[in-house]
Amino acid sequence: MKIRNAIKHFNLITHHKWVVFKLCCRVGQPWRGLVHDLSKYSPTEFRESVKYYVGTYSPITGAKKDKGYSEAWLHHKGRNKHHFEYWIDYQAPEVTPIIPYQYAVEMVCDKLAAGIVYEGKNWTKEFELSYWEKREKNRIEMNPKMKEFVTVVMTEVAKNGLEQTLTRKNMKEWYKKYVNPIQS
């Protein structure tokens, strides 16, 4: 059972990485796609993920239900800047700062890829906007400007599809328009 789960989990995270890589290439961030989620192959993350692997949702969810926390998630979010949780600092003047451009774009590609991989043939261009609106947007601690950026991208994907939406030009324009950071 553990060997089967290890193989299935390895295939799942590798498939996810491949989809993120392709999406990151579309938006002009191939390096971010290449190094995306490398920590998932580390012993800390891989072991727990194999133990709680089910194939239809993240093993992190199973670990949290069982233990009340996930060691894999704590390890993962602390090493991957494309997760908004990486940027939260309750002792900083700005608890939820602006996420730099390259990580914000990788975050969007990651969200889309997760939906594509977990939903499989049931995925539609409207899926991620619905998931974002119903399950994440109002429940997470993220800078409001970052939320607006994600909402705009997911809305455009729902309206126009991945190919028309995910371009370097669009990402730069929307980031500049909705986030407008001092540095990007």
Coordinates of N, CA, C and O in Angstrom, one line a residue:
M1 N 0.8 -1.2 0.0 CA 0.0 0.0 0.0 C 0.9 1.3 0.0 O 0.6 2.2 -0.8
K2 N 1.9 1.3 0.9 CA 2.7 2.5 0.9 C 3.5 2.7 -0.4 O 3.7 3.8 -0.8
I3 N 4.0 1.6 -1.0 CA 4.7 1.8 -2.2 C 3.8 2.3 -3.3 O 4.1 3.2 -4.1
R4 N 2.6 1.7 -3.4 CA 1.6 2.2 -4.4 C 1.3 3.7 -4.2 O 1.2 4.4 -5.1
N5 N 1.1 4.1 -2.9 CA 0.8 5.5 -2.6 C 2.0 6.4 -3.0 O 1.8 7.5 -3.5
A6 N 3.2 5.9 -2.7 CA 4.4 6.7 -3.0 C 4.5 6.9 -4.5 O 4.7 8.0 -5.0
I7 N 4.2 5.9 -5.3 CA 4.3 6.0 -6.8 C 3.2 6.9 -7.3 O 3.4 7.8 -8.1
K8 N 2.0 6.7 -6.7 CA 0.8 7.6 -7.2 C 1.1 9.0 -6.7 O 0.8 9.9 -7.5
H9 N 1.5 9.2 -5.5 CA 1.8 10.6 -5.1 C 2.9 11.3 -5.9 O 2.8 12.4 -6.3
F10 N 4.0 10.5 -6.2 CA 5.1 11.0 -7.0 C 4.5 11.4 -8.4 O 4.8 12.5 -8.9
N11 N 3.7 10.6 -9.0 CA 3.1 10.9 -10.3 C 2.2 12.1 -10.2 O 2.2 13.0 -11.1
L12 N 1.4 12.2 -9.2 CA 0.5 13.4 -9.0 C 1.3 14.7 -8.9 O 1.0 15.6 -9.6
I13 N 2.3 14.7 -8.0 CA 3.0 16.0 -7.8 C 3.8 16.3 -9.1 O 4.0 17.5 -9.4
T14 N 4.3 15.3 -9.7 CA 5.1 15.6 -11.0 C 4.2 16.1 -12.1 O 4.5 17.0 -12.8
H15 N 3.0 15.5 -12.2 CA 2.0 16.0 -13.1 C 1.6 17.4 -12.8 O 1.6 18.3 -13.7
H16 N 1.4 17.7 -11.6 CA 1.1 19.1 -11.1 C 2.2 20.0 -11.5 O 2.0 21.1 -12.1
K17 N 3.4 19.7 -11.2 CA 4.6 20.5 -11.5 C 4.7 20.7 -13.0 O 5.0 21.8 -13.5
W18 N 4.4 19.7 -13.8 CA 4.4 19.9 -15.3 C 3.4 20.9 -15.8 O 3.7 21.7 -16.6
V19 N 2.2 20.8 -15.2 CA 1.1 21.7 -15.6 C 1.5 23.2 -15.2 O 1.3 24.1 -16.0
V20 N 2.0 23.3 -14.0 CA 2.4 24.6 -13.5 C 3.6 25.2 -14.4 O 3.5 26.3 -14.8
F21 N 4.5 24.3 -14.8 CA 5.6 24.7 -15.7 C 5.0 25.2 -17.0 O 5.4 26.3 -17.5
K22 N 4.1 24.5 -17.6 CA 3.5 25.0 -18.9 C 2.8 26.3 -18.7 O 3.0 27.2 -19.6
L23 N 2.0 26.4 -17.7 CA 1.3 27.7 -17.4 C 2.3 28.9 -17.2 O 2.1 30.0 -17.7
C24 N 3.3 28.6 -16.4 CA 4.4 29.6 -16.1 C 5.1 30.0 -17.4 O 5.4 31.2 -17.6
C25 N 5.3 29.1 -18.3 CA 6.0 29.4 -19.5 C 5.1 30.4 -20.4 O 5.6 31.3 -21.0
R26 N 3.8 30.1 -20.3 CA 2.8 31.0 -21.1 C 2.9 32.4 -20.6 O 2.6 33.3 -21.3
V27 N 3.1 32.6 -19.3 CA 3.1 34.0 -18.7 C 4.5 34.5 -18.6 O 4.7 35.5 -17.9
G28 N 5.5 33.9 -19.2 CA 6.9 34.4 -19.2 C 7.7 34.2 -18.0 O 8.6 34.9 -17.7
Q29 N 7.3 33.1 -17.2 CA 8.0 32.8 -16.0 C 8.5 31.3 -15.9 O 8.2 30.6 -15.0
P30 N 9.3 30.9 -17.0 CA 9.7 29.5 -17.0 C 10.5 29.1 -15.8 O 10.3 27.9 -15.3
W31 N 11.3 29.9 -15.3 CA 12.1 29.5 -14.1 C 11.3 29.2 -12.9 O 11.5 28.2 -12.2
R32 N 10.2 30.1 -12.7 CA 9.3 29.8 -11.5 C 8.6 28.5 -11.7 O 8.4 27.7 -10.8
G33 N 8.3 28.2 -13.0 CA 7.6 26.9 -13.2 C 8.6 25.7 -13.0 O 8.2 24.6 -12.6
L34 N 9.8 25.9 -13.4 CA 10.8 24.8 -13.2 C 11.1 24.5 -11.8 O 11.2 23.3 -11.4
V35 N 11.2 25.5 -10.9 CA 11.6 25.3 -9.5 C 10.3 25.2 -8.6 O 10.5 24.9 -7.4
H36 N 9.2 25.3 -9.2 CA 7.9 25.2 -8.5 C 7.8 23.9 -7.7 O 8.0 22.8 -8.2
D37 N 7.5 24.0 -6.4 CA 7.2 22.9 -5.5 C 8.2 21.9 -5.4 O 7.9 20.7 -5.1
L38 N 9.5 22.2 -5.5 CA 10.5 21.2 -5.4 C 10.6 20.6 -4.0 O 10.9 19.4 -3.8
S39 N 10.1 21.4 -3.0 CA 10.1 20.9 -1.6 C 9.1 19.7 -1.4 O 9.3 18.9 -0.4
K40 N 8.2 19.5 -2.3 CA 7.3 18.4 -2.2 C 8.0 17.0 -2.3 O 7.5 16.0 -1.9
Y41 N 9.2 17.0 -2.9 CA 10.0 15.8 -3.0 C 10.9 15.6 -1.8 O 11.6 14.6 -1.7
S42 N 10.9 16.5 -0.9 CA 11.8 16.4 0.4 C 11.1 15.3 1.3 O 9.9 15.1 1.2
P43 N 12.0 14.7 2.1 CA 11.4 13.7 3.0 C 10.3 14.2 3.9 O 9.3 13.5 4.1
T44 N 10.4 15.4 4.4 CA 9.4 15.9 5.3 C 8.0 16.0 4.7 O 7.0 15.6 5.2
E45 N 8.0 16.5 3.4 CA 6.7 16.6 2.8 C 6.3 15.3 2.1 O 5.1 15.0 2.1
F46 N 7.2 14.6 1.5 CA 6.8 13.4 0.8 C 6.3 12.3 1.7 O 5.3 11.7 1.4
R47 N 7.0 12.1 2.8 CA 6.5 11.0 3.7 C 5.1 11.2 4.2 O 4.3 10.3 4.1
E48 N 4.8 12.4 4.7 CA 3.4 12.6 5.2 C 2.4 12.5 4.1 O 1.3 12.0 4.2
S49 N 2.8 13.0 2.9 CA 1.9 13.0 1.8 C 1.6 11.6 1.3 O 0.4 11.3 0.9
V50 N 2.5 10.7 1.4 CA 2.3 9.3 1.0 C 1.4 8.7 2.1 O 0.4 8.0 1.7
K51 N 1.6 9.0 3.3 CA 0.8 8.4 4.4 C -0.7 8.8 4.2 O -1.6 8.0 4.4
Y52 N -1.0 10.0 3.8 CA -2.3 10.5 3.7 C -2.8 10.6 2.3 O -3.9 11.2 2.0
Y53 N -2.1 10.0 1.4 CA -2.5 10.1 0.0 C -3.9 9.4 -0.3 O -4.2 8.3 0.2
V54 N -4.8 10.1 -1.0 CA -6.0 9.6 -1.5 C -6.2 9.8 -3.0 O -7.0 9.1 -3.6
G55 N -5.6 10.8 -3.5 CA -5.7 11.0 -5.0 C -6.7 11.9 -5.5 O -6.6 12.4 -6.6
T56 N -7.7 12.3 -4.6 CA -8.8 13.2 -5.1 C -8.7 14.5 -4.4 O -9.4 15.4 -4.8
Y57 N -7.9 14.7 -3.4 CA -7.6 16.0 -2.8 C -6.3 15.9 -2.1 O -5.6 14.8 -2.0
S58 N -5.8 17.0 -1.6 CA -4.5 17.1 -1.1 C -4.3 16.3 0.2 O -5.2 16.3 1.1
P59 N -3.2 15.5 0.3 CA -3.0 14.7 1.6 C -2.8 15.6 2.8 O -3.1 15.2 3.9
I60 N -2.6 16.9 2.6 CA -2.5 17.9 3.7 C -3.8 17.9 4.4 O -3.8 18.0 5.7
T61 N -4.9 17.9 3.7 CA -6.2 17.9 4.3 C -6.4 16.7 5.2 O -6.9 16.8 6.3
G62 N -6.0 15.5 4.8 CA -6.1 14.3 5.6 C -5.2 14.4 6.9 O -5.7 14.0 8.0
A63 N -4.0 14.9 6.8 CA -3.2 15.1 7.9 C -3.8 16.0 8.9 O -3.8 15.8 10.1
K64 N -4.3 17.1 8.4 CA -5.0 18.1 9.3 C -6.2 17.5 10.1 O -6.4 17.8 11.2
K65 N -7.0 16.7 9.3 CA -8.1 16.1 10.0 C -7.7 15.1 11.1 O -8.3 15.0 12.1
D66 N -6.6 14.4 10.8 CA -6.1 13.3 11.7 C -5.4 13.9 12.9 O -5.6 13.5 14.0
K67 N -4.4 14.8 12.6 CA -3.5 15.3 13.7 C -3.8 16.7 14.1 O -3.3 17.2 15.1
G68 N -4.6 17.5 13.4 CA -4.9 18.9 13.7 C -3.9 19.8 13.0 O -4.0 21.0 13.1
Y69 N -2.9 19.3 12.4 CA -1.9 20.1 11.6 C -1.3 19.2 10.6 O -1.4 18.0 10.6
S70 N -0.5 19.8 9.7 CA 0.2 19.0 8.7 C 1.7 19.5 8.7 O 2.0 20.7 8.4
E71 N 2.6 18.6 9.1 CA 4.0 18.9 9.1 C 4.4 19.2 7.6 O 5.2 20.2 7.4
A72 N 3.9 18.5 6.7 CA 4.2 18.8 5.3 C 3.8 20.2 4.9 O 4.6 20.9 4.2
W73 N 2.6 20.7 5.3 CA 2.2 22.0 4.9 C 3.0 23.1 5.6 O 3.4 24.1 5.0
L74 N 3.3 22.9 6.9 CA 4.1 23.9 7.6 C 5.5 24.0 6.9 O 6.0 25.1 6.8
H75 N 6.1 22.9 6.5 CA 7.3 22.9 5.8 C 7.2 23.5 4.4 O 8.0 24.4 4.1
H76 N 6.1 23.2 3.7 CA 5.9 23.7 2.3 C 5.7 25.2 2.3 O 6.4 25.9 1.5
K77 N 4.8 25.7 3.1 CA 4.5 27.1 3.0 C 5.6 28.0 3.4 O 5.7 29.2 3.1
G78 N 6.5 27.5 4.3 CA 7.7 28.2 4.7 C 8.8 28.3 3.7 O 9.8 28.9 3.9
R79 N 8.7 27.5 2.6 CA 9.8 27.4 1.7 C 9.4 27.8 0.2 O 10.2 27.8 -0.7
N80 N 8.1 28.1 0.1 CA 7.6 28.4 -1.3 C 6.9 29.7 -1.3 O 5.7 29.9 -0.8
K81 N 7.5 30.7 -1.9 CA 7.0 32.1 -1.9 C 5.8 32.3 -2.7 O 5.2 33.4 -2.7
H82 N 5.3 31.3 -3.5 CA 4.1 31.5 -4.2 C 2.9 31.3 -3.4 O 1.8 31.4 -3.9
H83 N 3.1 30.9 -2.1 CA 1.9 30.7 -1.2 C 1.8 32.0 -0.4 O 2.7 32.5 0.2
F84 N 0.6 32.6 -0.4 CA 0.3 33.8 0.3 C 0.7 33.6 1.8 O 1.1 34.6 2.4
E85 N 0.5 32.4 2.3 CA 0.8 32.2 3.7 C 2.3 32.5 4.1 O 2.7 32.8 5.2
Y86 N 3.2 32.3 3.1 CA 4.6 32.6 3.3 C 4.8 34.0 3.7 O 5.7 34.3 4.5
W87 N 4.0 34.9 3.2 CA 4.2 36.3 3.4 C 3.5 36.9 4.6 O 3.7 38.1 5.0
I88 N 2.7 36.1 5.3 CA 2.0 36.6 6.5 C 3.0 36.8 7.7 O 3.7 35.8 8.0
D89 N 3.0 38.0 8.3 CA 3.9 38.2 9.4 C 3.1 39.1 10.4 O 2.9 40.3 10.2
Y90 N 2.6 38.5 11.5 CA 1.8 39.2 12.4 C 2.5 40.3 13.2 O 1.9 41.1 13.8
Q91 N 3.8 40.2 13.2 CA 4.6 41.3 13.9 C 5.1 42.4 13.0 O 5.6 43.4 13.5
A92 N 4.8 42.3 11.7 CA 5.2 43.3 10.8 C 4.2 44.5 10.7 O 3.0 44.2 11.0
P93 N 4.6 45.7 10.3 CA 3.6 46.7 10.2 C 2.5 46.4 9.2 O 1.3 46.8 9.4
E94 N 2.8 45.7 8.1 CA 1.8 45.2 7.1 C 1.8 43.7 7.2 O 2.7 43.0 6.8
V95 N 0.7 43.2 7.9 CA 0.6 41.8 8.2 C 0.6 40.9 6.8 O 1.1 39.9 6.7
T96 N -0.1 41.5 5.8 CA -0.3 40.8 4.6 C 0.3 41.7 3.5 O -0.5 42.4 2.8
P97 N 1.6 41.7 3.2 CA 2.2 42.6 2.2 C 1.8 42.2 0.8 O 1.3 41.1 0.6
I98 N 2.2 43.0 -0.1 CA 2.1 42.7 -1.5 C 3.1 41.6 -1.8 O 4.3 41.6 -1.4
I99 N 2.6 40.6 -2.6 CA 3.5 39.5 -3.0 C 4.2 40.0 -4.3 O 3.5 40.5 -5.2
P100 N 5.5 39.9 -4.4 CA 6.2 40.3 -5.6 C 5.7 39.6 -6.9 O 5.2 38.4 -6.8
Y101 N 5.8 40.3 -8.0 CA 5.2 39.9 -9.2 C 5.4 38.4 -9.6 O 4.5 37.6 -9.8
Q102 N 6.7 38.0 -9.6 CA 7.0 36.6 -10.1 C 6.3 35.5 -9.2 O 5.8 34.5 -9.7
Y103 N 6.2 35.8 -7.9 CA 5.5 34.8 -7.0 C 4.0 34.9 -7.2 O 3.3 33.9 -7.0
A104 N 3.5 36.1 -7.4 CA 2.0 36.3 -7.6 C 1.6 35.5 -8.8 O 0.5 34.9 -8.8
V105 N 2.3 35.6 -9.9 CA 2.0 34.9 -11.1 C 2.1 33.4 -11.0 O 1.2 32.7 -11.4
E106 N 3.2 33.0 -10.3 CA 3.3 31.6 -10.0 C 2.1 31.1 -9.1 O 1.6 29.9 -9.4
M107 N 1.7 31.9 -8.2 CA 0.5 31.5 -7.3 C -0.7 31.2 -8.2 O -1.4 30.2 -8.0
V108 N -1.0 32.1 -9.1 CA -2.1 32.0 -10.0 C -2.0 30.7 -10.8 O -2.9 29.9 -11.0
C109 N -0.8 30.5 -11.4 CA -0.6 29.3 -12.2 C -0.7 28.0 -11.3 O -1.3 27.0 -11.8
D110 N -0.3 28.1 -10.1 CA -0.4 26.9 -9.1 C -1.9 26.6 -8.9 O -2.3 25.5 -8.9
K111 N -2.7 27.7 -8.6 CA -4.1 27.5 -8.3 C -4.8 26.9 -9.5 O -5.6 25.9 -9.4
L112 N -4.5 27.4 -10.7 CA -5.1 26.8 -11.9 C -4.7 25.4 -12.1 O -5.5 24.5 -12.4
A113 N -3.4 25.1 -12.0 CA -2.9 23.7 -12.2 C -3.5 22.8 -11.2 O -3.8 21.6 -11.6
A114 N -3.7 23.2 -9.9 CA -4.3 22.3 -8.9 C -5.7 21.9 -9.4 O -6.1 20.7 -9.3
G115 N -6.5 22.9 -9.8 CA -7.8 22.5 -10.3 C -7.8 21.6 -11.5 O -8.5 20.6 -11.6
I116 N -6.9 21.9 -12.5 CA -6.8 21.1 -13.7 C -6.4 19.7 -13.3 O -7.0 18.7 -13.9
V117 N -5.4 19.5 -12.4 CA -5.0 18.1 -12.1 C -6.0 17.4 -11.3 O -6.3 16.2 -11.6
Y118 N -6.5 18.0 -10.2 CA -7.5 17.3 -9.3 C -8.8 17.1 -10.0 O -9.5 16.1 -9.7
E119 N -9.3 18.0 -10.8 CA -10.6 17.8 -11.5 C -10.5 17.0 -12.7 O -11.5 16.4 -13.1
G120 N -9.3 16.9 -13.3 CA -9.1 16.1 -14.5 C -10.1 16.5 -15.6 O -10.2 17.7 -15.9
K121 N -10.7 15.5 -16.2 CA -11.6 15.8 -17.4 C -12.8 16.6 -17.0 O -13.5 17.1 -17.9
N122 N -13.1 16.7 -15.7 CA -14.3 17.5 -15.2 C -13.9 19.0 -15.1 O -14.8 19.8 -14.8
W123 N -12.6 19.4 -15.3 CA -12.2 20.8 -15.2 C -12.8 21.6 -16.3 O -12.9 21.2 -17.4
T124 N -13.3 22.8 -15.9 CA -13.8 23.7 -16.9 C -13.2 25.1 -16.6 O -12.6 25.3 -15.5
K125 N -13.2 26.0 -17.6 CA -12.5 27.3 -17.4 C -13.2 28.1 -16.3 O -12.6 29.0 -15.8
E126 N -14.4 27.7 -15.9 CA -15.1 28.4 -14.8 C -14.8 27.9 -13.5 O -15.1 28.5 -12.4
F127 N -14.2 26.7 -13.4 CA -14.0 26.0 -12.1 C -13.2 26.9 -11.1 O -13.6 27.0 -10.0
E128 N -12.1 27.4 -11.5 CA -11.2 28.1 -10.5 C -11.8 29.3 -10.0 O -11.7 29.6 -8.8
L129 N -12.5 30.1 -10.8 CA -13.2 31.3 -10.3 C -14.3 30.9 -9.3 O -14.3 31.5 -8.2
S130 N -15.0 29.9 -9.6 CA -16.0 29.4 -8.6 C -15.4 28.9 -7.3 O -15.8 29.3 -6.2
Y131 N -14.3 28.2 -7.4 CA -13.6 27.7 -6.2 C -13.1 28.9 -5.4 O -13.2 28.9 -4.2
W132 N -12.4 29.8 -6.1 CA -11.9 31.0 -5.5 C -13.0 31.8 -4.7 O -12.8 32.2 -3.6
E133 N -14.1 32.1 -5.4 CA -15.1 32.9 -4.9 C -15.8 32.2 -3.7 O -16.1 32.8 -2.7
K134 N -16.1 30.9 -3.8 CA -16.8 30.2 -2.8 C -16.0 29.7 -1.6 O -16.5 29.6 -0.5
R135 N -14.7 29.3 -1.8 CA -14.0 28.6 -0.8 C -12.7 29.3 -0.3 O -12.2 28.9 0.7
E136 N -12.3 30.4 -1.0 CA -11.0 31.0 -0.6 C -11.1 32.5 -0.4 O -10.7 32.9 0.7
K137 N -11.5 33.2 -1.3 CA -11.4 34.7 -1.3 C -11.8 35.3 0.0 O -11.0 36.2 0.5
N138 N -12.9 35.0 0.6 CA -13.3 35.7 1.8 C -12.9 34.9 3.1 O -13.2 35.4 4.2
R139 N -12.2 33.8 2.9 CA -11.7 33.1 4.1 C -10.2 33.2 4.4 O -9.8 32.7 5.4
I140 N -9.5 33.7 3.5 CA -8.0 33.7 3.7 C -7.5 35.1 4.0 O -8.2 36.1 3.7
E141 N -6.4 35.2 4.7 CA -5.7 36.4 5.0 C -4.7 36.7 3.8 O -3.6 36.1 3.8
M142 N -5.1 37.6 3.0 CA -4.3 38.0 1.8 C -4.5 39.5 1.6 O -5.6 40.0 1.8
N143 N -3.5 40.2 1.2 CA -3.6 41.6 0.9 C -4.7 41.8 -0.1 O -4.9 41.1 -1.0
P144 N -5.6 42.8 0.2 CA -6.8 43.0 -0.7 C -6.4 43.3 -2.1 O -7.1 42.8 -3.0
K145 N -5.3 43.9 -2.3 CA -4.8 44.1 -3.7 C -4.5 42.8 -4.4 O -4.7 42.6 -5.6
M146 N -3.9 41.9 -3.6 CA -3.5 40.6 -4.2 C -4.8 39.8 -4.5 O -4.9 39.1 -5.5
K147 N -5.8 39.9 -3.6 CA -7.1 39.2 -3.8 C -7.7 39.8 -5.1 O -8.3 39.0 -5.9
E148 N -7.6 41.1 -5.3 CA -8.2 41.6 -6.5 C -7.5 41.1 -7.8 O -8.1 40.8 -8.8
F149 N -6.2 41.0 -7.7 CA -5.4 40.5 -8.8 C -5.8 39.0 -9.2 O -6.1 38.7 -10.3
V150 N -5.9 38.2 -8.2 CA -6.3 36.8 -8.4 C -7.7 36.8 -8.9 O -8.0 36.0 -9.9
T151 N -8.6 37.6 -8.4 CA -10.0 37.6 -8.9 C -10.1 38.0 -10.3 O -10.8 37.3 -11.1
V152 N -9.3 39.0 -10.7 CA -9.3 39.4 -12.1 C -8.9 38.3 -13.0 O -9.5 38.0 -14.1
V153 N -7.8 37.7 -12.7 CA -7.2 36.6 -13.5 C -8.2 35.5 -13.6 O -8.5 35.0 -14.7
M154 N -8.8 35.0 -12.5 CA -9.7 33.9 -12.5 C -11.0 34.3 -13.3 O -11.6 33.4 -14.0
T155 N -11.4 35.5 -13.2 CA -12.6 36.0 -13.9 C -12.3 35.9 -15.4 O -13.2 35.5 -16.2
E156 N -11.1 36.4 -15.8 CA -10.8 36.4 -17.2 C -10.6 34.9 -17.8 O -11.0 34.7 -18.9
V157 N -10.1 34.0 -17.0 CA -10.0 32.6 -17.4 C -11.4 32.1 -17.6 O -11.7 31.4 -18.6
A158 N -12.3 32.4 -16.7 CA -13.7 31.9 -16.8 C -14.4 32.4 -18.0 O -15.1 31.7 -18.7
K159 N -14.1 33.7 -18.4 CA -14.7 34.3 -19.6 C -14.0 33.9 -20.9 O -14.7 33.5 -21.9
N160 N -12.7 33.9 -20.9 CA -11.9 33.7 -22.1 C -11.1 32.5 -22.3 O -10.5 32.3 -23.3
G161 N -10.9 31.7 -21.2 CA -10.1 30.5 -21.3 C -8.6 30.8 -21.0 O -8.2 31.9 -20.9
L162 N -7.9 29.7 -20.8 CA -6.5 29.8 -20.4 C -5.6 30.5 -21.5 O -4.8 31.3 -21.2
E163 N -5.8 30.1 -22.8 CA -4.9 30.6 -23.8 C -5.0 32.1 -24.0 O -4.0 32.7 -24.1
Q164 N -6.2 32.6 -24.0 CA -6.3 34.1 -24.2 C -5.9 34.8 -22.9 O -5.4 35.9 -23.0
T165 N -6.1 34.3 -21.8 CA -5.9 35.0 -20.5 C -4.4 35.0 -20.1 O -3.9 36.0 -19.7
L166 N -3.8 33.8 -20.1 CA -2.5 33.6 -19.6 C -1.4 34.0 -20.6 O -0.9 33.2 -21.3
T167 N -1.2 35.3 -20.6 CA -0.1 35.9 -21.4 C 0.8 36.8 -20.5 O 0.3 37.3 -19.5
R168 N 2.0 36.9 -20.9 CA 2.9 37.8 -20.1 C 2.3 39.2 -20.1 O 2.3 39.9 -19.0
K169 N 1.8 39.7 -21.2 CA 1.3 41.0 -21.3 C 0.1 41.2 -20.3 O 0.1 42.2 -19.6
N170 N -0.8 40.3 -20.3 CA -2.0 40.4 -19.4 C -1.6 40.4 -18.0 O -2.0 41.2 -17.2
M171 N -0.7 39.5 -17.6 CA -0.3 39.4 -16.2 C 0.4 40.7 -15.7 O 0.1 41.2 -14.7
K172 N 1.3 41.2 -16.6 CA 2.0 42.5 -16.2 C 1.0 43.6 -16.1 O 1.1 44.4 -15.1
E173 N 0.1 43.7 -17.0 CA -0.9 44.8 -17.0 C -1.8 44.7 -15.8 O -2.1 45.7 -15.1
W174 N -2.3 43.5 -15.5 CA -3.2 43.4 -14.4 C -2.5 43.6 -13.0 O -3.1 44.2 -12.1
Y175 N -1.3 43.1 -12.9 CA -0.5 43.3 -11.7 C -0.3 44.8 -11.5 O -0.5 45.3 -10.4
K176 N 0.1 45.4 -12.5 CA 0.4 46.9 -12.4 C -0.9 47.6 -12.1 O -0.9 48.5 -11.2
K177 N -2.0 47.3 -12.7 CA -3.3 48.0 -12.5 C -3.9 47.7 -11.1 O -4.4 48.6 -10.5
Y178 N -3.9 46.5 -10.7 CA -4.6 46.1 -9.4 C -3.7 46.1 -8.2 O -4.2 46.2 -7.1
V179 N -2.4 45.8 -8.4 CA -1.5 45.7 -7.3 C -0.7 47.0 -7.1 O -0.5 47.5 -6.1
N180 N -0.1 47.4 -8.2 CA 0.6 48.7 -8.3 C 1.6 48.8 -7.2 O 1.6 49.8 -6.4
P181 N 2.6 47.9 -7.1 CA 3.5 48.0 -6.0 C 4.6 49.0 -6.2 O 4.8 49.4 -7.4
I182 N 5.4 49.3 -5.2 CA 6.5 50.2 -5.3 C 7.6 49.5 -6.2 O 8.2 50.1 -7.0
Q183 N 7.8 48.2 -5.9 CA 8.7 47.4 -6.6 C 8.0 46.2 -7.3 O 7.0 45.7 -6.7
S184 N 8.4 45.8 -8.4 CA 7.8 44.5 -9.0 C 8.8 43.6 -9.6 O 9.8 43.9 -10.1

